[in-house]
PDB file of C-alpha atoms in Angstrom:
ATOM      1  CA  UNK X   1      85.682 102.610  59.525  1.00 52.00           C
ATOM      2  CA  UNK X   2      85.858 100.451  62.299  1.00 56.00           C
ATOM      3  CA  UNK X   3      89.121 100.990  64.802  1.00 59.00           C
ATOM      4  CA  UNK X   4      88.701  98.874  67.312  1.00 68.00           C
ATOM      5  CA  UNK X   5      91.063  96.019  65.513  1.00 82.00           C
ATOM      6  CA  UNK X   6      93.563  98.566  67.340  1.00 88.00           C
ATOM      7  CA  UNK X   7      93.803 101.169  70.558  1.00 95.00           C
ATOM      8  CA  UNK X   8      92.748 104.264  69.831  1.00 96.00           C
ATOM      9  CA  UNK X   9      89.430 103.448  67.433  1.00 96.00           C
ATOM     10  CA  UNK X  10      87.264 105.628  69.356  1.00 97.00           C
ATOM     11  CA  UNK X  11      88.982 108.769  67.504  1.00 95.00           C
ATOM     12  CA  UNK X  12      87.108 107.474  64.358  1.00 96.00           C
ATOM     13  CA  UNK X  13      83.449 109.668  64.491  1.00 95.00           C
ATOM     14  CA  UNK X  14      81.737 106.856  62.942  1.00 96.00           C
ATOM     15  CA  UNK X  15      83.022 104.033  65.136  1.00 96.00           C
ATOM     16  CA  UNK X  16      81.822 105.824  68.207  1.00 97.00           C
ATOM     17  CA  UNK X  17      78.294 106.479  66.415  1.00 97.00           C
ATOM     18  CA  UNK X  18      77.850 103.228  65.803  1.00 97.00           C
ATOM     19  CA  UNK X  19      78.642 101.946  69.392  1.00 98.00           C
ATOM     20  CA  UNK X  20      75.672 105.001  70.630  1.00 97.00           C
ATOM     21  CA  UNK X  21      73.450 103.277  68.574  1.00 98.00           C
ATOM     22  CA  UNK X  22      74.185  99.912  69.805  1.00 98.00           C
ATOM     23  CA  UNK X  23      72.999 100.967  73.504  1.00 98.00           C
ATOM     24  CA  UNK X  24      69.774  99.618  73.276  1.00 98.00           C
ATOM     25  CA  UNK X  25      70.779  95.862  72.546  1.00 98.00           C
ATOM     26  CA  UNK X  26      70.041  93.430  74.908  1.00 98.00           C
ATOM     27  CA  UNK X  27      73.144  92.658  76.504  1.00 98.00           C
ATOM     28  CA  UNK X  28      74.208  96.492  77.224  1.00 98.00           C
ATOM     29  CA  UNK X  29      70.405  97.838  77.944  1.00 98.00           C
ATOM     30  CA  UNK X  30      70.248  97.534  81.511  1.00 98.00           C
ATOM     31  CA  UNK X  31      73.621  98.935  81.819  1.00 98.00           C
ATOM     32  CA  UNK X  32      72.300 101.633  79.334  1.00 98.00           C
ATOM     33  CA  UNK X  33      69.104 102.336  81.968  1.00 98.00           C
ATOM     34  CA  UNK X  34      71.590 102.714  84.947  1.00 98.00           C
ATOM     35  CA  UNK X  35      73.417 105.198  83.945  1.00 98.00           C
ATOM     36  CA  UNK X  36      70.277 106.940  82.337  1.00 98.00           C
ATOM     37  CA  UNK X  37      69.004 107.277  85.685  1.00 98.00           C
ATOM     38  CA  UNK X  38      72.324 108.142  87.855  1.00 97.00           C
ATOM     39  CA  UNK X  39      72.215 111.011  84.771  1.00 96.00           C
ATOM     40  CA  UNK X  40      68.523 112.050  86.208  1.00 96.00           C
ATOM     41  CA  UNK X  41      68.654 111.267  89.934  1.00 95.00           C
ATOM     42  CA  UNK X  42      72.157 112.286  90.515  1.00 91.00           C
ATOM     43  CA  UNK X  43      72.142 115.682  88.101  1.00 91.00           C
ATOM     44  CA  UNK X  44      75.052 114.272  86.021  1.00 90.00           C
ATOM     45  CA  UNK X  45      74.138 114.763  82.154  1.00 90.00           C
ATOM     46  CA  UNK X  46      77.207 114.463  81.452  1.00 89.00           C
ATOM     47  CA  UNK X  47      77.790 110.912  82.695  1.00 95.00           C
ATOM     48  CA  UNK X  48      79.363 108.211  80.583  1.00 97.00           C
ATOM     49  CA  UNK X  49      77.811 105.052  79.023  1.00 98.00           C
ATOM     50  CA  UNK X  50      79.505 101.700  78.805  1.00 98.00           C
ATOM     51  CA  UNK X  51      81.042 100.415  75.464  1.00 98.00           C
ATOM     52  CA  UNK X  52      78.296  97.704  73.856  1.00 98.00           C
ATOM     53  CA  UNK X  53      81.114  95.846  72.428  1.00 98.00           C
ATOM     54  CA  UNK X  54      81.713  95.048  76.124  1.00 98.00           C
ATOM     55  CA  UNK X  55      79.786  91.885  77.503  1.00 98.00           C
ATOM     56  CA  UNK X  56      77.358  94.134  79.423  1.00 98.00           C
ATOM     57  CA  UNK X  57      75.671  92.147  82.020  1.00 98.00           C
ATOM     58  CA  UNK X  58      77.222  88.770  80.217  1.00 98.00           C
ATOM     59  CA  UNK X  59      80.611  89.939  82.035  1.00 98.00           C
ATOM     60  CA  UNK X  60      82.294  87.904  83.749  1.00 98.00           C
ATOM     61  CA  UNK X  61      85.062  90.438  84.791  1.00 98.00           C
ATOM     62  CA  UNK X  62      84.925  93.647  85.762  1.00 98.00           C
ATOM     63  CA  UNK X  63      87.244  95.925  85.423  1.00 98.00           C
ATOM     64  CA  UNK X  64      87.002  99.197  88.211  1.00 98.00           C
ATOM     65  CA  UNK X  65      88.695 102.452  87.580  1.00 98.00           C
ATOM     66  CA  UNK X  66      88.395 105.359  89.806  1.00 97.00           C
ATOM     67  CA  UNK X  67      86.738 107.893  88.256  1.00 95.00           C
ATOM     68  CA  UNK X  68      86.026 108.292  84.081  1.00 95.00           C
ATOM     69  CA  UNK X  69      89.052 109.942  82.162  1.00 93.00           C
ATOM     70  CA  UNK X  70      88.565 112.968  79.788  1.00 93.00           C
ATOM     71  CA  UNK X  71      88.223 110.813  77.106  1.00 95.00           C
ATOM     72  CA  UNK X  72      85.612 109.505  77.966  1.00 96.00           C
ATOM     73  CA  UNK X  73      83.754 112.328  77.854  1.00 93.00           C
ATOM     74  CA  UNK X  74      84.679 112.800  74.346  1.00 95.00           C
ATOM     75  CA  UNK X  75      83.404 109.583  73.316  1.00 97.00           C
ATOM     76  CA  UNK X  76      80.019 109.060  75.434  1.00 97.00           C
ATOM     77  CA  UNK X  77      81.641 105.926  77.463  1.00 98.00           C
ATOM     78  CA  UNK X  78      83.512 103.840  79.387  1.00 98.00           C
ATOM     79  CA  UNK X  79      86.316 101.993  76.421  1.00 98.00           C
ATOM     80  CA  UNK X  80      89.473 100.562  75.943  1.00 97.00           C
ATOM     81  CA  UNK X  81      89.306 101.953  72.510  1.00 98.00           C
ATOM     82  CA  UNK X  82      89.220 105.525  73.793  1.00 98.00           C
ATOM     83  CA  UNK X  83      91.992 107.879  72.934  1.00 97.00           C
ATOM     84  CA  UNK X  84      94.086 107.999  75.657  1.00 96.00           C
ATOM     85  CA  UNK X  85      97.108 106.330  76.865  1.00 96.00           C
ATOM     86  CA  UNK X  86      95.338 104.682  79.738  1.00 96.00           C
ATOM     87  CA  UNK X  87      92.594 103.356  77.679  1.00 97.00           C
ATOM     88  CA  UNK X  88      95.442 102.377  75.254  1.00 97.00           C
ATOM     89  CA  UNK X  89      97.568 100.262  77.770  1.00 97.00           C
ATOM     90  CA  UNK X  90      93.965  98.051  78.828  1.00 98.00           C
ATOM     91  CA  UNK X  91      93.698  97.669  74.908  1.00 98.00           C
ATOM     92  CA  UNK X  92      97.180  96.113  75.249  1.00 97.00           C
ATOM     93  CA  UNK X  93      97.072  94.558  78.194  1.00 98.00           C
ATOM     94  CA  UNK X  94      93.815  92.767  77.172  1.00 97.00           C
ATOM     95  CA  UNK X  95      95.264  91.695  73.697  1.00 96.00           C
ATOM     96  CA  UNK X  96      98.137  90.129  75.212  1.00 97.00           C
ATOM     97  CA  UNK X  97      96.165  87.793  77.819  1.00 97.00           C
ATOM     98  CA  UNK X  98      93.802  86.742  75.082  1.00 96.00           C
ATOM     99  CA  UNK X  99      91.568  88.548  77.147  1.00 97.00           C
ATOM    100  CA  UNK X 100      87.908  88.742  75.439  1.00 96.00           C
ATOM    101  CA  UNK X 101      86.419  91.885  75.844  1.00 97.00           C
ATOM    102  CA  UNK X 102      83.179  90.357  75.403  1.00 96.00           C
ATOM    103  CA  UNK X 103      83.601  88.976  78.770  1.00 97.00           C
ATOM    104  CA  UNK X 104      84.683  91.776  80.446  1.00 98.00           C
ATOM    105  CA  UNK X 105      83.163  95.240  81.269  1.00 98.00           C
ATOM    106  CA  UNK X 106      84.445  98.433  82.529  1.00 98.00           C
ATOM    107  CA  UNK X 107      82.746 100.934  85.293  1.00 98.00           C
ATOM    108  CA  UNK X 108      83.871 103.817  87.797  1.00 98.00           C
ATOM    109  CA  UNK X 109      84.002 103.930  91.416  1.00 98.00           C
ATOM    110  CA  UNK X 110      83.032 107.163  91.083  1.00 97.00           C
ATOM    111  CA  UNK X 111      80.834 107.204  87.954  1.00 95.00           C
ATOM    112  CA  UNK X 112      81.050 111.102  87.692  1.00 91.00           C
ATOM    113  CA  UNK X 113      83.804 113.700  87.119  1.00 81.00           C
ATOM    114  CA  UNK X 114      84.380 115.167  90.440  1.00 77.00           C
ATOM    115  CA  UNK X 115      85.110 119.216  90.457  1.00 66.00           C
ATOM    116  CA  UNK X 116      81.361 120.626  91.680  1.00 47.00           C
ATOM    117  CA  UNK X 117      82.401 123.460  88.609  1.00 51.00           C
ATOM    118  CA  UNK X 118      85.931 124.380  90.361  1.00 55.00           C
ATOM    119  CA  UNK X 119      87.964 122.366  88.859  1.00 55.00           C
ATOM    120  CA  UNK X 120      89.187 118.999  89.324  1.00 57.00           C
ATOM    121  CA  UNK X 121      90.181 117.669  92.602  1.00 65.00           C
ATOM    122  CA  UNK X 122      91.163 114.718  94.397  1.00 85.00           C
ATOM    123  CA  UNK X 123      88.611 112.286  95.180  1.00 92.00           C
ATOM    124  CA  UNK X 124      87.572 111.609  98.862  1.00 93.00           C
ATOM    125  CA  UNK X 125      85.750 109.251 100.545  1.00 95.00           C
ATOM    126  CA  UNK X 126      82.601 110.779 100.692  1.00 95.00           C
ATOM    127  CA  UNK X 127      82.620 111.378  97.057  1.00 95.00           C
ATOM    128  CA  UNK X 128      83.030 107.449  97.113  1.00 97.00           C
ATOM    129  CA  UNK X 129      80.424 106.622  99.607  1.00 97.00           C
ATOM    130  CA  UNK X 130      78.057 108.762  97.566  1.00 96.00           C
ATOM    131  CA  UNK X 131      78.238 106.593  94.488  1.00 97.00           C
ATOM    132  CA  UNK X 132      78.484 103.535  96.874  1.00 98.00           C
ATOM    133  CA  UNK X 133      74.469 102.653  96.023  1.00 97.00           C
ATOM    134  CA  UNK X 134      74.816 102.664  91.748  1.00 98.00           C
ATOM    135  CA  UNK X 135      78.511 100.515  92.388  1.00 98.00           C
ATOM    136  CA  UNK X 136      76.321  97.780  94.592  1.00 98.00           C
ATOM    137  CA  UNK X 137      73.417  98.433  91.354  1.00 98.00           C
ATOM    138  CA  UNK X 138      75.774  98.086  88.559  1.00 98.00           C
ATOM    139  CA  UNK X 139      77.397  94.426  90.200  1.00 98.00           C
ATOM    140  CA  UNK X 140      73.744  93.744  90.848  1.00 98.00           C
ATOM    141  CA  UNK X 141      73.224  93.594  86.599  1.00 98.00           C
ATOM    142  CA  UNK X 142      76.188  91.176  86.712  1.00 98.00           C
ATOM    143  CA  UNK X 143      75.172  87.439  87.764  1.00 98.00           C
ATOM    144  CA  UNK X 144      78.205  85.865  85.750  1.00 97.00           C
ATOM    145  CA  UNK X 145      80.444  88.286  87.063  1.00 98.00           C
ATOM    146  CA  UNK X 146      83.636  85.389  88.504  1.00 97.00           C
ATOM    147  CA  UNK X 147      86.317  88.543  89.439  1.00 98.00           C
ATOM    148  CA  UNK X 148      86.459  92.316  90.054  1.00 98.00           C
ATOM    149  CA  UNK X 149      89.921  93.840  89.218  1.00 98.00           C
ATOM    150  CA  UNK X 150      90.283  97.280  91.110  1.00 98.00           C
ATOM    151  CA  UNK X 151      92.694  99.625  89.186  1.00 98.00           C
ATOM    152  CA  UNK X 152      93.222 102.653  91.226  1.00 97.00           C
ATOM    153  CA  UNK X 153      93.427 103.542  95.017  1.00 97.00           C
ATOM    154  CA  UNK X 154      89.888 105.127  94.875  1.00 97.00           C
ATOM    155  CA  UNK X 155      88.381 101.809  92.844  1.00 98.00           C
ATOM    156  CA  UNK X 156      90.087  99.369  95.810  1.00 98.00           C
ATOM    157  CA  UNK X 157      88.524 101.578  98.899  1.00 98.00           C
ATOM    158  CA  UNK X 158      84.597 101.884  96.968  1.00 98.00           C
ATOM    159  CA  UNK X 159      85.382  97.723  96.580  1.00 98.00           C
ATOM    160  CA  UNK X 160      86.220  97.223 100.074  1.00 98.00           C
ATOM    161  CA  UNK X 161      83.386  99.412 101.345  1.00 98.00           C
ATOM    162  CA  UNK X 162      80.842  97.706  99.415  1.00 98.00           C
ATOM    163  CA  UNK X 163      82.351  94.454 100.493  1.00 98.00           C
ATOM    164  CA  UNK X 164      81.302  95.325 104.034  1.00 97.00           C
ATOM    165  CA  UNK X 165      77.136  95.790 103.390  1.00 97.00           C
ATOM    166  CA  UNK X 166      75.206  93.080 104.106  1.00 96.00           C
ATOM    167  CA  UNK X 167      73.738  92.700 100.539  1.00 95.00           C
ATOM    168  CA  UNK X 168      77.226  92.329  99.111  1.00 97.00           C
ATOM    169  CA  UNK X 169      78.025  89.505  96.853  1.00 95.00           C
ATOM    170  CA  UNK X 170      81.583  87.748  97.788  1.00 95.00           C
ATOM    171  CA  UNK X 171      82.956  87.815  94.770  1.00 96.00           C
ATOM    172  CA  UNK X 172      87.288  87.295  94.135  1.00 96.00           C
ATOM    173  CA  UNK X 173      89.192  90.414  93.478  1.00 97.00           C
ATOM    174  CA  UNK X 174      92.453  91.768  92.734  1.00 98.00           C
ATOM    175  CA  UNK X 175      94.080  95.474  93.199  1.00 98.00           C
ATOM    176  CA  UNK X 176      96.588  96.567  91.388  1.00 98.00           C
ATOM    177  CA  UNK X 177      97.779 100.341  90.382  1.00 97.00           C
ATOM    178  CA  UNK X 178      95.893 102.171  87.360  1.00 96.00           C
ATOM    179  CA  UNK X 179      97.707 101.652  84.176  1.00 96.00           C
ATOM    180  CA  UNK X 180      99.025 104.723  84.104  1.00 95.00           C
ATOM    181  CA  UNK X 181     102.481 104.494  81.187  1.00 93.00           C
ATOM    182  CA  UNK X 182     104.154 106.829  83.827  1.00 94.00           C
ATOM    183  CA  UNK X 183     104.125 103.674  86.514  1.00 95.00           C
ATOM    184  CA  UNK X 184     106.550 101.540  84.235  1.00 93.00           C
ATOM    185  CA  UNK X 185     109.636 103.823  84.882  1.00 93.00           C
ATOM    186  CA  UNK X 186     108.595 104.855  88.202  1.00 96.00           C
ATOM    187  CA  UNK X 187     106.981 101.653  89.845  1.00 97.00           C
ATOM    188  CA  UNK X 188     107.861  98.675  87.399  1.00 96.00           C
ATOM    189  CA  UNK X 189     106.890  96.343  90.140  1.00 97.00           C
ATOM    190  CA  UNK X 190     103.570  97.644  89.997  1.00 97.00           C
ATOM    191  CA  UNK X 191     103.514  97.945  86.365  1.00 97.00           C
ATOM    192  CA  UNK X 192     104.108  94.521  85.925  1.00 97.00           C
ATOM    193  CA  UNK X 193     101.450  93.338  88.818  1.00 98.00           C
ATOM    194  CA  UNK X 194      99.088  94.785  85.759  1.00 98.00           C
ATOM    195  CA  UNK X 195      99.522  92.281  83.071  1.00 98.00           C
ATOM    196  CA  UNK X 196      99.456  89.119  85.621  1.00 98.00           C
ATOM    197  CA  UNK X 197      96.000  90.730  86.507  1.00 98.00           C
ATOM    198  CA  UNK X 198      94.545  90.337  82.741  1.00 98.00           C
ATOM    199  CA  UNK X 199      96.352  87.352  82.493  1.00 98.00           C
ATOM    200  CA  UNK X 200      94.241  85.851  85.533  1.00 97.00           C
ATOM    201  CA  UNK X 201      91.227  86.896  84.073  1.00 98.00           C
ATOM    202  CA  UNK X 202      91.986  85.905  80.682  1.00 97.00           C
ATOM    203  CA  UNK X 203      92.503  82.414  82.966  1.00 96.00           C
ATOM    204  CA  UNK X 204      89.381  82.855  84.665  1.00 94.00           C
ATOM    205  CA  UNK X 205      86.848  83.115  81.643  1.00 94.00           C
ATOM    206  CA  UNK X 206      88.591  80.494  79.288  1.00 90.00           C
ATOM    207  CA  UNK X 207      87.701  78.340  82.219  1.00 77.00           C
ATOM    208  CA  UNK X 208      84.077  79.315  82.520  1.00 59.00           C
ATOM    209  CA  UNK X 209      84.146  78.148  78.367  1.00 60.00           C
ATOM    210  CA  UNK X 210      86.045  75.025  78.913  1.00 57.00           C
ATOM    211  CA  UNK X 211      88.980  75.827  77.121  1.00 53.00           C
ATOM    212  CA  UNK X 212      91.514  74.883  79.677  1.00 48.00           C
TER     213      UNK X 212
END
């Protein structure tokens, strides 16, 4: 049974299988080949894919975390319909705007889990300038891509730093806090700078179709 009509569908076994076997498609491929080969280059098997119900390298929006959650280890990739309450609030967020997901897609600043087998720990800047190269590749699949929203401290600095190499692409972006539900009682301000991002790029692409 497909889930993704709501947040949460990647607890459902067969809706995840049937996003796997979607990896190959056209739109998601490329994507699919990057992170095959961070996987082998960079020793990280355990690396996440990005959701094919994305756009893939149709997007027109990407979204930048800092580094991939636990859940998405469980599922295989990068989703708002993974089961946690970050992935949940982007599922919300997104509905709300009108946001298409097929114009969006989702990727790490850091595209592995960083811990080197002691644990997790907080990530630094050279754990940031290290995955500098597959951030500048990934964008590189992108040539729609209108905005780049950074959620997270560690997703604005690996934004700003590849901002300053000379084969960067100038592209508008906006930083706001990771949609973390804990933010709303503690930071509302910043909690509500969250919505008016999605609600930009819901803006943003219905322009690029001619809607508005």
């Amino acid at each position: 049974m497909d889930l993704t009509n709501r947040p949460r569908g990647n607890r459902d076994a067969e809706t995840v299988k049937a996003k796997l076997a979607r990896l190959g498609e056209p739109h998601i491929a490329p994507i699919t080949r990057l992170v095959e080969e961070i996987r082998a280059l960079a020793g990280r098997p355990e690396l996440p894919y990005v959701d094919p119900t994305f756009g893939g390298v149709n997007a027109e929006v990407l979204f930048l975390f800092d580094t991939p959650t636990r859940a998405a280890a469980t599922s295989g990739m990068l989703s708002l319909d993974n089961d946690d309450a970050i992935a949940a609030n982007v599922w919300e967020f997104s509905r709300a705007s009108g946001l298409d997901r097929q114009r969006c897609v989702h990727w790490t600043a850091v595209p592995w889990s960083v811990d080197h087998g002691r644990g997790s720990r907080k990530v630094e800047r050279p754990d940031v300038e290290s995955a500098l190269p597959w951030l500048a590749r990934f964008i590189d699949l992108l040539p729609q891509l209108k905005l780049v929203v950074t959620a997270g401290e560690i997703a604005r600095l690996a934004l700003s730093l590849y901002l300053l190499r000379e084969d960067a692409r100038l592209i508008p972006w906006l930083a706001v806090a990771p949609p973390n539900t804990r933010l709303r009682s503690t930071s509302p301000l910043l909690w509500n700078d969250i919505p008016r991002a999605f609600d930009v790029a819901a803006r943003i692409t219905a322009l690029e179709r001619g809607h508005l």
